[in-house]
PDB file of C-alpha atoms in Angstrom:
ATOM      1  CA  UNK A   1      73.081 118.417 102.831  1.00  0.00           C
ATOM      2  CA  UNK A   2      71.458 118.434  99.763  1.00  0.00           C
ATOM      3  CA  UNK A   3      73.237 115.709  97.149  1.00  0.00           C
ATOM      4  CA  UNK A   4      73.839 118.463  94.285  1.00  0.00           C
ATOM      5  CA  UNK A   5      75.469 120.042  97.193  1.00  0.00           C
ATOM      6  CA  UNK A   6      76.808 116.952  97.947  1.00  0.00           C
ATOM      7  CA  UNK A   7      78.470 116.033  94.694  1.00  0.00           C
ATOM      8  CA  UNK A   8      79.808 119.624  94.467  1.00  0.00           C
ATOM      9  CA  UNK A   9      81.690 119.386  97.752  1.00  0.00           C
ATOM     10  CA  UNK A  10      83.056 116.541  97.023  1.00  0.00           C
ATOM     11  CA  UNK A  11      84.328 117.216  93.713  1.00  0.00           C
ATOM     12  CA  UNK A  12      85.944 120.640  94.990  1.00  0.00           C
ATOM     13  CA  UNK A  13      87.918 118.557  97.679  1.00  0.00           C
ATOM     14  CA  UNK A  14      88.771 116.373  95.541  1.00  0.00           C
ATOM     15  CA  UNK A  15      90.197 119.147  93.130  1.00  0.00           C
ATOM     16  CA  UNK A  16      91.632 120.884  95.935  1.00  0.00           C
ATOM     17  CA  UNK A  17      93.563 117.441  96.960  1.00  0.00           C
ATOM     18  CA  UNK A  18      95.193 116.408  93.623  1.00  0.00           C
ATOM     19  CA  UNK A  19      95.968 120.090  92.470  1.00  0.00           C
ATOM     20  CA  UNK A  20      97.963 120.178  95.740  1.00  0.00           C
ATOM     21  CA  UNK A  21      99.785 117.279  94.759  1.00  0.00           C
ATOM     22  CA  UNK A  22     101.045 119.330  92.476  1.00  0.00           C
ATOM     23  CA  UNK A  23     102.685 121.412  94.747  1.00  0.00           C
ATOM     24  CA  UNK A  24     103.461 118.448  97.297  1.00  0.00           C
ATOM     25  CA  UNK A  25     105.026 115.694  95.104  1.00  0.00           C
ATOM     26  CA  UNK A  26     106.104 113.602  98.364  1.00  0.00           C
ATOM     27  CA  UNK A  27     101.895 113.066  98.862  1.00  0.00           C
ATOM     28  CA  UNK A  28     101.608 109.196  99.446  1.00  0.00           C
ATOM     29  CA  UNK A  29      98.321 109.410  97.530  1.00  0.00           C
ATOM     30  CA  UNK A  30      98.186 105.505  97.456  1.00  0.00           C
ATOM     31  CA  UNK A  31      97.877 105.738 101.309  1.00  0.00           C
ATOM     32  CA  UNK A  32      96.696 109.052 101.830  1.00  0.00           C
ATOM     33  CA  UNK A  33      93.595 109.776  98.874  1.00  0.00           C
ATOM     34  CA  UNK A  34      90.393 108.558 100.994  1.00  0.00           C
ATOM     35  CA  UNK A  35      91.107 109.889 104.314  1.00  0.00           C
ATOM     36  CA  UNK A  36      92.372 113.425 103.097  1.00  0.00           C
ATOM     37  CA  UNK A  37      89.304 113.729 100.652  1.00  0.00           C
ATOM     38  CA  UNK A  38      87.231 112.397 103.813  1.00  0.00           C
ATOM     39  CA  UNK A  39      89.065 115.455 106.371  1.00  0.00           C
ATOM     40  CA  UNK A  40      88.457 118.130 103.086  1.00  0.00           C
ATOM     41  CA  UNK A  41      84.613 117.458 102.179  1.00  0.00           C
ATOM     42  CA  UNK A  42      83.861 117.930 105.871  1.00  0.00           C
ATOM     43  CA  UNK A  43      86.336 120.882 105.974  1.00  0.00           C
ATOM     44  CA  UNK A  44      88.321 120.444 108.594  1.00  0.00           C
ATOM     45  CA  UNK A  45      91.830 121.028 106.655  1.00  0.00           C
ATOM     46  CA  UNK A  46      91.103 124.387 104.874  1.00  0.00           C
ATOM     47  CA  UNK A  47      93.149 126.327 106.803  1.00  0.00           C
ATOM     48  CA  UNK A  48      96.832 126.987 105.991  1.00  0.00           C
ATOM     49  CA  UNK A  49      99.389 127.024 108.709  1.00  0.00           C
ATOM     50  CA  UNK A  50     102.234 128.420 106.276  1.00  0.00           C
ATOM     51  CA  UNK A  51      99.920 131.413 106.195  1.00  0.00           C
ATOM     52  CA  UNK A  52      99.762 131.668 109.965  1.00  0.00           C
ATOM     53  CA  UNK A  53      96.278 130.334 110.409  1.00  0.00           C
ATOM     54  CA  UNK A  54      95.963 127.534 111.961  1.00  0.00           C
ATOM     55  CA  UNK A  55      92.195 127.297 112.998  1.00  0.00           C
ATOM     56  CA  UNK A  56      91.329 124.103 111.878  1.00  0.00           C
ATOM     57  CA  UNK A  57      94.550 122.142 112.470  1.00  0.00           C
ATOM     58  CA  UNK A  58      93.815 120.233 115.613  1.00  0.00           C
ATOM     59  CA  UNK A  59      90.362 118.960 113.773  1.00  0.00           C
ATOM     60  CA  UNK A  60      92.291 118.263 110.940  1.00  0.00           C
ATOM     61  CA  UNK A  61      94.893 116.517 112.771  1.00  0.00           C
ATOM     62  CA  UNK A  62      92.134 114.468 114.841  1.00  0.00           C
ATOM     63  CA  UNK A  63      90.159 113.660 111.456  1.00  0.00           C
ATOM     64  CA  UNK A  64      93.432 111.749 109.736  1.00  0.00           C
ATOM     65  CA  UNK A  65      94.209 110.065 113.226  1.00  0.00           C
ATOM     66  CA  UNK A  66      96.737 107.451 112.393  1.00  0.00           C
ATOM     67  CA  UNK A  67      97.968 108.626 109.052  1.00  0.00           C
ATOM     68  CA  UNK A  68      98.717 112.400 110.210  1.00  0.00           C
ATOM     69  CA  UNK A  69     102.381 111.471 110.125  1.00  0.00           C
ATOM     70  CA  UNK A  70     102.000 110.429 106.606  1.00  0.00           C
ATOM     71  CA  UNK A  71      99.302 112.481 105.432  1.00  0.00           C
ATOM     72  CA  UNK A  72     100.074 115.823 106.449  1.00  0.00           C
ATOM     73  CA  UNK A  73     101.861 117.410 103.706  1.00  0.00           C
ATOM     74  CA  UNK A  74      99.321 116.364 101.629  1.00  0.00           C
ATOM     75  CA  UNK A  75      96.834 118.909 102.883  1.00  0.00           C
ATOM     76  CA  UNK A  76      99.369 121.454 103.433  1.00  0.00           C
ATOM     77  CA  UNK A  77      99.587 121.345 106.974  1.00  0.00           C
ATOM     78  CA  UNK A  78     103.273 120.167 107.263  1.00  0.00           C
ATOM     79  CA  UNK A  79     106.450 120.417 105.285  1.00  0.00           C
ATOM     80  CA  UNK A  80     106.605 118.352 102.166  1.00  0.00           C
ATOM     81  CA  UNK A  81     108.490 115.071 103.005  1.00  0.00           C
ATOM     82  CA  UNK A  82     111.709 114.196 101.333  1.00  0.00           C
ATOM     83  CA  UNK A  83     111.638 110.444 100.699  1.00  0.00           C
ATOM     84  CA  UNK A  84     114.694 110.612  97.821  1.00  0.00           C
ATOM     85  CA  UNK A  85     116.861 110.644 101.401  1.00  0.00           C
ATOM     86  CA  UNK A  86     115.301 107.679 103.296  1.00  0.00           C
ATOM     87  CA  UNK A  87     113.031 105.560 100.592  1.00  0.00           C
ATOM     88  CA  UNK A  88     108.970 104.846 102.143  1.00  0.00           C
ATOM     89  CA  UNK A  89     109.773 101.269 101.572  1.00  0.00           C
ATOM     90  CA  UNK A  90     113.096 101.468 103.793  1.00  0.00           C
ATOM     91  CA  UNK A  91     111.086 102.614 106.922  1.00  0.00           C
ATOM     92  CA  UNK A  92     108.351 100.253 108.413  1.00  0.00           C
ATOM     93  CA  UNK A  93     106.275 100.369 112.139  1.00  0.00           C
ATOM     94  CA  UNK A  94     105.586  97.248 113.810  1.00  0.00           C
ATOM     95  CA  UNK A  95     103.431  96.239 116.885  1.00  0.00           C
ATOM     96  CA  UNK A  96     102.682  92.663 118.524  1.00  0.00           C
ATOM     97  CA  UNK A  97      99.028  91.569 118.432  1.00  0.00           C
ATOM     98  CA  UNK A  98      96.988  91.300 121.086  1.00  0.00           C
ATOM     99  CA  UNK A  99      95.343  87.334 121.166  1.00  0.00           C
ATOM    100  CA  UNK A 100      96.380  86.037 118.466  1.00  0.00           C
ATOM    101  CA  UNK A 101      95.107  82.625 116.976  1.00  0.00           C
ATOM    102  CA  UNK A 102      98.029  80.672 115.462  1.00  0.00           C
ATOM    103  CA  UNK A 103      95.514  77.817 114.244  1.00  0.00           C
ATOM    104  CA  UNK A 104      93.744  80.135 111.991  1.00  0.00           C
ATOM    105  CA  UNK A 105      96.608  81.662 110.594  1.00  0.00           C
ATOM    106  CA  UNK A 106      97.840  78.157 109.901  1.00  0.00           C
ATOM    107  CA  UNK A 107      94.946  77.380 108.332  1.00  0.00           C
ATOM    108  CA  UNK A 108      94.780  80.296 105.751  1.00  0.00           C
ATOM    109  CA  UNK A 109      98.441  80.684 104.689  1.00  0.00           C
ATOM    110  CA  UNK A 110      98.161  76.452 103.908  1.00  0.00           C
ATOM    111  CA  UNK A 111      98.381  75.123 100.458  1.00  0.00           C
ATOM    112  CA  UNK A 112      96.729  78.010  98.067  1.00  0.00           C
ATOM    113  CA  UNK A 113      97.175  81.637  98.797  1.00  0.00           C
ATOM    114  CA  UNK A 114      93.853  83.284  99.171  1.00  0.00           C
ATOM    115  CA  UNK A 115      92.975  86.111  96.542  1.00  0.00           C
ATOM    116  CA  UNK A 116      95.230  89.233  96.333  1.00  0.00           C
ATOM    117  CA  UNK A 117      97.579  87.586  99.460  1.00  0.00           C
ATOM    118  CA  UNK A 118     101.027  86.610  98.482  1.00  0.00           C
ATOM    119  CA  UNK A 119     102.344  84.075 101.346  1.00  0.00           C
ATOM    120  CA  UNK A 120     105.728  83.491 101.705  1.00  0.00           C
ATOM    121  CA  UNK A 121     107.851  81.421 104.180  1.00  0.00           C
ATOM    122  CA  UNK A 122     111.694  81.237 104.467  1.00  0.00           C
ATOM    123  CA  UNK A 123     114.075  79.980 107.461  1.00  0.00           C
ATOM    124  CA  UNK A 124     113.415  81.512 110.977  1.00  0.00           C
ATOM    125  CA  UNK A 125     117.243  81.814 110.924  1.00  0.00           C
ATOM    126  CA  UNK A 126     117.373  84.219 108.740  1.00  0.00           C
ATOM    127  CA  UNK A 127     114.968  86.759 110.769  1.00  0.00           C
ATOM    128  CA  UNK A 128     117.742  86.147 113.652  1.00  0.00           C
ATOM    129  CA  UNK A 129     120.400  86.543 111.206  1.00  0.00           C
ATOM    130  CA  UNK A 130     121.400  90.078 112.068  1.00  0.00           C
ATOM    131  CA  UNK A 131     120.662  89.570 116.081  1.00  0.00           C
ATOM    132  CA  UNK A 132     123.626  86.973 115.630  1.00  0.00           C
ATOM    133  CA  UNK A 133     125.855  89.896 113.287  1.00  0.00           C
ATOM    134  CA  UNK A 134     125.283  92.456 116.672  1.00  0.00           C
ATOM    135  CA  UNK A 135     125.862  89.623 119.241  1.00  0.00           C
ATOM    136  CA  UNK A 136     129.024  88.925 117.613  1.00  0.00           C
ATOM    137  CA  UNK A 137     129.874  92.564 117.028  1.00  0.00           C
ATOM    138  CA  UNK A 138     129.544  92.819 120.611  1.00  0.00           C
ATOM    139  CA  UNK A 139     131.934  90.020 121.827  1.00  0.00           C
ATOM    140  CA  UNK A 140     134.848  91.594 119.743  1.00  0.00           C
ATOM    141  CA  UNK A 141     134.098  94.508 121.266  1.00  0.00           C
ATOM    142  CA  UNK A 142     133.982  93.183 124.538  1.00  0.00           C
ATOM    143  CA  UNK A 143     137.359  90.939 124.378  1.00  0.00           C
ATOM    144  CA  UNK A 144     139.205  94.290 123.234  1.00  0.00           C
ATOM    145  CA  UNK A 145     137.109  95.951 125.901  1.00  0.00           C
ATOM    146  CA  UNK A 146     136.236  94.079 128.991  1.00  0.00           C
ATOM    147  CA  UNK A 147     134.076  96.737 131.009  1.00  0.00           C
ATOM    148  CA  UNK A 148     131.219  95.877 127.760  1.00  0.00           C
ATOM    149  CA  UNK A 149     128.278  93.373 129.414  1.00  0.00           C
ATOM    150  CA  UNK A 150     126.801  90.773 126.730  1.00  0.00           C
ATOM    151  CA  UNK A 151     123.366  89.544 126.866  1.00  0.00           C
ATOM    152  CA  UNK A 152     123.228  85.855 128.220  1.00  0.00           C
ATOM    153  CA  UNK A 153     122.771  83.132 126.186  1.00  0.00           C
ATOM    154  CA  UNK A 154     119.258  83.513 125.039  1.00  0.00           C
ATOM    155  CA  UNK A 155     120.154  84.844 121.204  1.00  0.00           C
ATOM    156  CA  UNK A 156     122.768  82.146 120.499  1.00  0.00           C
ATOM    157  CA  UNK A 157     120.457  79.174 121.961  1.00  0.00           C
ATOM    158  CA  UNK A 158     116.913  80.680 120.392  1.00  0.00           C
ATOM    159  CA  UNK A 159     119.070  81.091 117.065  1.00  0.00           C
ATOM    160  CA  UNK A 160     120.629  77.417 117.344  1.00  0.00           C
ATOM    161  CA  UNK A 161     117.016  76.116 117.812  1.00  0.00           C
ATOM    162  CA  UNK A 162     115.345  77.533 115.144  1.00  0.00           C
ATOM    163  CA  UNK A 163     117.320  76.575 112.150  1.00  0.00           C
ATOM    164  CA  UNK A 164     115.036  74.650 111.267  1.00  0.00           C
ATOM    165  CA  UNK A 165     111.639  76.239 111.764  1.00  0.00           C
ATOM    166  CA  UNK A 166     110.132  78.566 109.158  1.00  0.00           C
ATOM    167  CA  UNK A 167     108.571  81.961 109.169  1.00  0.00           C
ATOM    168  CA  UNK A 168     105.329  82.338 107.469  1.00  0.00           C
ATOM    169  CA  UNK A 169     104.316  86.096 106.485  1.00  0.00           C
ATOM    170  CA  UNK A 170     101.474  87.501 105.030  1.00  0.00           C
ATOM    171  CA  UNK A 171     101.898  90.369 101.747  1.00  0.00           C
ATOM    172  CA  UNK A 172      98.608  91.987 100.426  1.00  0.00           C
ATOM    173  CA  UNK A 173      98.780  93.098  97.465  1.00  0.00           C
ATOM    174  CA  UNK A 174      97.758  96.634  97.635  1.00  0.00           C
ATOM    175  CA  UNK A 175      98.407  99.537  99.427  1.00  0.00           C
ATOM    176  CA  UNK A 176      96.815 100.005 102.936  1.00  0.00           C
ATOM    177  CA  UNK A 177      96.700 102.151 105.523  1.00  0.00           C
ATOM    178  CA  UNK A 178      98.004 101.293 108.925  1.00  0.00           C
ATOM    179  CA  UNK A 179      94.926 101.108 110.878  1.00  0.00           C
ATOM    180  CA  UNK A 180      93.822  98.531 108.272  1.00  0.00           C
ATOM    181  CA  UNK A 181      97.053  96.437 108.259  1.00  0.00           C
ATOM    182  CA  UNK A 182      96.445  95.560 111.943  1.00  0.00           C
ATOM    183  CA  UNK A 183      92.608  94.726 111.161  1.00  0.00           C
ATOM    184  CA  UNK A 184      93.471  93.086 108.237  1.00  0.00           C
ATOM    185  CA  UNK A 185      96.196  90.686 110.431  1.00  0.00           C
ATOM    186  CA  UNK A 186      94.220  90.437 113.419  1.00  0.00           C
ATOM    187  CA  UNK A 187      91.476  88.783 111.714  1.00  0.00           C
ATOM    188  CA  UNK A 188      93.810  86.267 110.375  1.00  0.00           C
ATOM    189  CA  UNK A 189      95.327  85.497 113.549  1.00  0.00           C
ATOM    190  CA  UNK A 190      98.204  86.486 113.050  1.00  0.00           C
ATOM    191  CA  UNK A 191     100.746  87.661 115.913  1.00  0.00           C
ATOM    192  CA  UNK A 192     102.603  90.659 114.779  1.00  0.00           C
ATOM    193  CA  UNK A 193     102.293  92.908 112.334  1.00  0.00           C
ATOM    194  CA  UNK A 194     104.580  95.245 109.836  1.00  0.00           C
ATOM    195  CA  UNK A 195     103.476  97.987 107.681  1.00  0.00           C
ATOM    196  CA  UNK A 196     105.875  99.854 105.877  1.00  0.00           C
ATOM    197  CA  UNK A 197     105.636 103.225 105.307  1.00  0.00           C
ATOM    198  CA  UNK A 198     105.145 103.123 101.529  1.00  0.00           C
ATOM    199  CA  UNK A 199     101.740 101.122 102.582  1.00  0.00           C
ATOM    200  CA  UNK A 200     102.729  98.063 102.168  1.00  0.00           C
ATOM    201  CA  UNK A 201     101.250  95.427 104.951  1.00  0.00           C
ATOM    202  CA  UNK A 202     102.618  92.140 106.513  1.00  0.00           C
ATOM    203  CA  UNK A 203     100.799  89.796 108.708  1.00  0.00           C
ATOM    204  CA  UNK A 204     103.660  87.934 110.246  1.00  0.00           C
ATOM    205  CA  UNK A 205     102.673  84.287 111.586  1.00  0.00           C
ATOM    206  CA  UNK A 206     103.345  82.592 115.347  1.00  0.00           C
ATOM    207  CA  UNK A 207     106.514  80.468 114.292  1.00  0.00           C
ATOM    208  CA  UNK A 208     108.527  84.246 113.602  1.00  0.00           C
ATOM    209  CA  UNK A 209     110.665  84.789 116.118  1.00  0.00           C
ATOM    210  CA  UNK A 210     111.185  88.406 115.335  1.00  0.00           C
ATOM    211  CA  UNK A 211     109.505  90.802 112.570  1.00  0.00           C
ATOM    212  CA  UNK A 212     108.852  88.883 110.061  1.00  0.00           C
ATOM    213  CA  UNK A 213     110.708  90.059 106.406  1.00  0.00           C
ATOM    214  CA  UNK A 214     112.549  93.601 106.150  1.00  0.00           C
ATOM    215  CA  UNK A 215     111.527  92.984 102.382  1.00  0.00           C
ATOM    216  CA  UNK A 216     108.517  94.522 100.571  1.00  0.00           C
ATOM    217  CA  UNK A 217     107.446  92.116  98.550  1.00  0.00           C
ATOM    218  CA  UNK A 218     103.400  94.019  97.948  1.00  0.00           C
ATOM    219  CA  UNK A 219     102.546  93.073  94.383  1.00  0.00           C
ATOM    220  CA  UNK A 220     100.654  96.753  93.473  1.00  0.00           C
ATOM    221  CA  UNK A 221     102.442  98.380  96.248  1.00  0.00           C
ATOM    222  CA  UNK A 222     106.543  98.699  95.805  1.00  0.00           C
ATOM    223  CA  UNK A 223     107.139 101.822  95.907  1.00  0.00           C
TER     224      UNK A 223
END
């Protein structure tokens, strides 16, 4: 292709993609605006399944990959999504990494934070906090109920033994996609990730015992 023809494509996708916004508010175009104007310049999301045609959706649906759940609306293949109900930042998705390298994660989150990072530590307790609300839930249910089986011991000891120790976690400061928040933590070595679903990534380091923070704490991405 020609780059006039080139430069024209692009700009209609791109015209196409924000004058839809107009018409689907819940876009996450922090998240969403390079891979949608990627799918449209190569046209593979022209077609409108509202309108009964839905020619191009499984090469539109292949061409956003990971961010289809998230992305969707925004080229008008699904319904608009109603985050006013259930807030981005209150939803996250979160995956163990495979080989992590504790020593190098150690070694970046030390003394400074490194450019747009924010690094934050606090008590391992408190990730275990709510596994000891449930186990205790669970024991008053089971003394007014004694047919209801506990777990053994394993919460109460790990919790006991960890008061002490501190999570380290990893913010960036801007919006990224999912995909890129488990590149971005597996090449710090880090052992889990979250990423909630207003785009805001966590590395989470090897002393967590769980998830890291429920908390996004993104500095350009809060929302």
């Amino acid at each position: 292709m020609k780059p006039i023809q080139t430069q024209i494509s692009l700009f209609a996708a791109l015209l196409f993609f924000f004058s839809g916004l107009s018409l689907s508010t819940a876009c996450n175009k922090a998240l969403c605006a390079s891979d949608v104007s990627k799918c449209l310049i190569q046209e593979l999301c022209q077609c409108r399944p509202s309108d009964g045609n839905c020619s191009c959706c499984k090469e539109c649906m292949l061409c956003l990959g990971n961010l289809w759940e998230e992305c969707c609306d925004c080229v008008g293949m699904c319904n608009p999504k109603n985050y006013s109900d259930t807030p981005a930042t209150s939803k996250s998705t979160v995956e163990e990494l495979y080989r992590p390298i504790p020593s190098l994660f150690r070694a970046l989150t030390e003394g400074e934070a490194p450019i747009n990072m924010m690094v934050v530590s606090f008590p391992v307790a408190e990730e275990l906090s709510y596994h000891e609300n449930l186990v205790s839930f669970l024991e008053t249910m089971q003394d007014q109920h004694q047919n209801i089986s506990l777990p053994g011991n394993s919460i109460h000891a790990s919790y006991d033994n960890t008061q002490e120790n501190m999570c380290t976690v990893v913010y960036f400061d801007d919006c990224v996609s999912i995909r890129q928040c488990k590149q971005y933590c597996e090449s710090m070595g880090g052992s889990k990730y979250r990423w909630f679903h207003n785009a805001c990534c966590e590395c989470i380091g090897p002393e967590c015992v769980d998830y890291g923070s429920k908390a996004v704490k993104c500095m350009n991405c809060l929302f």
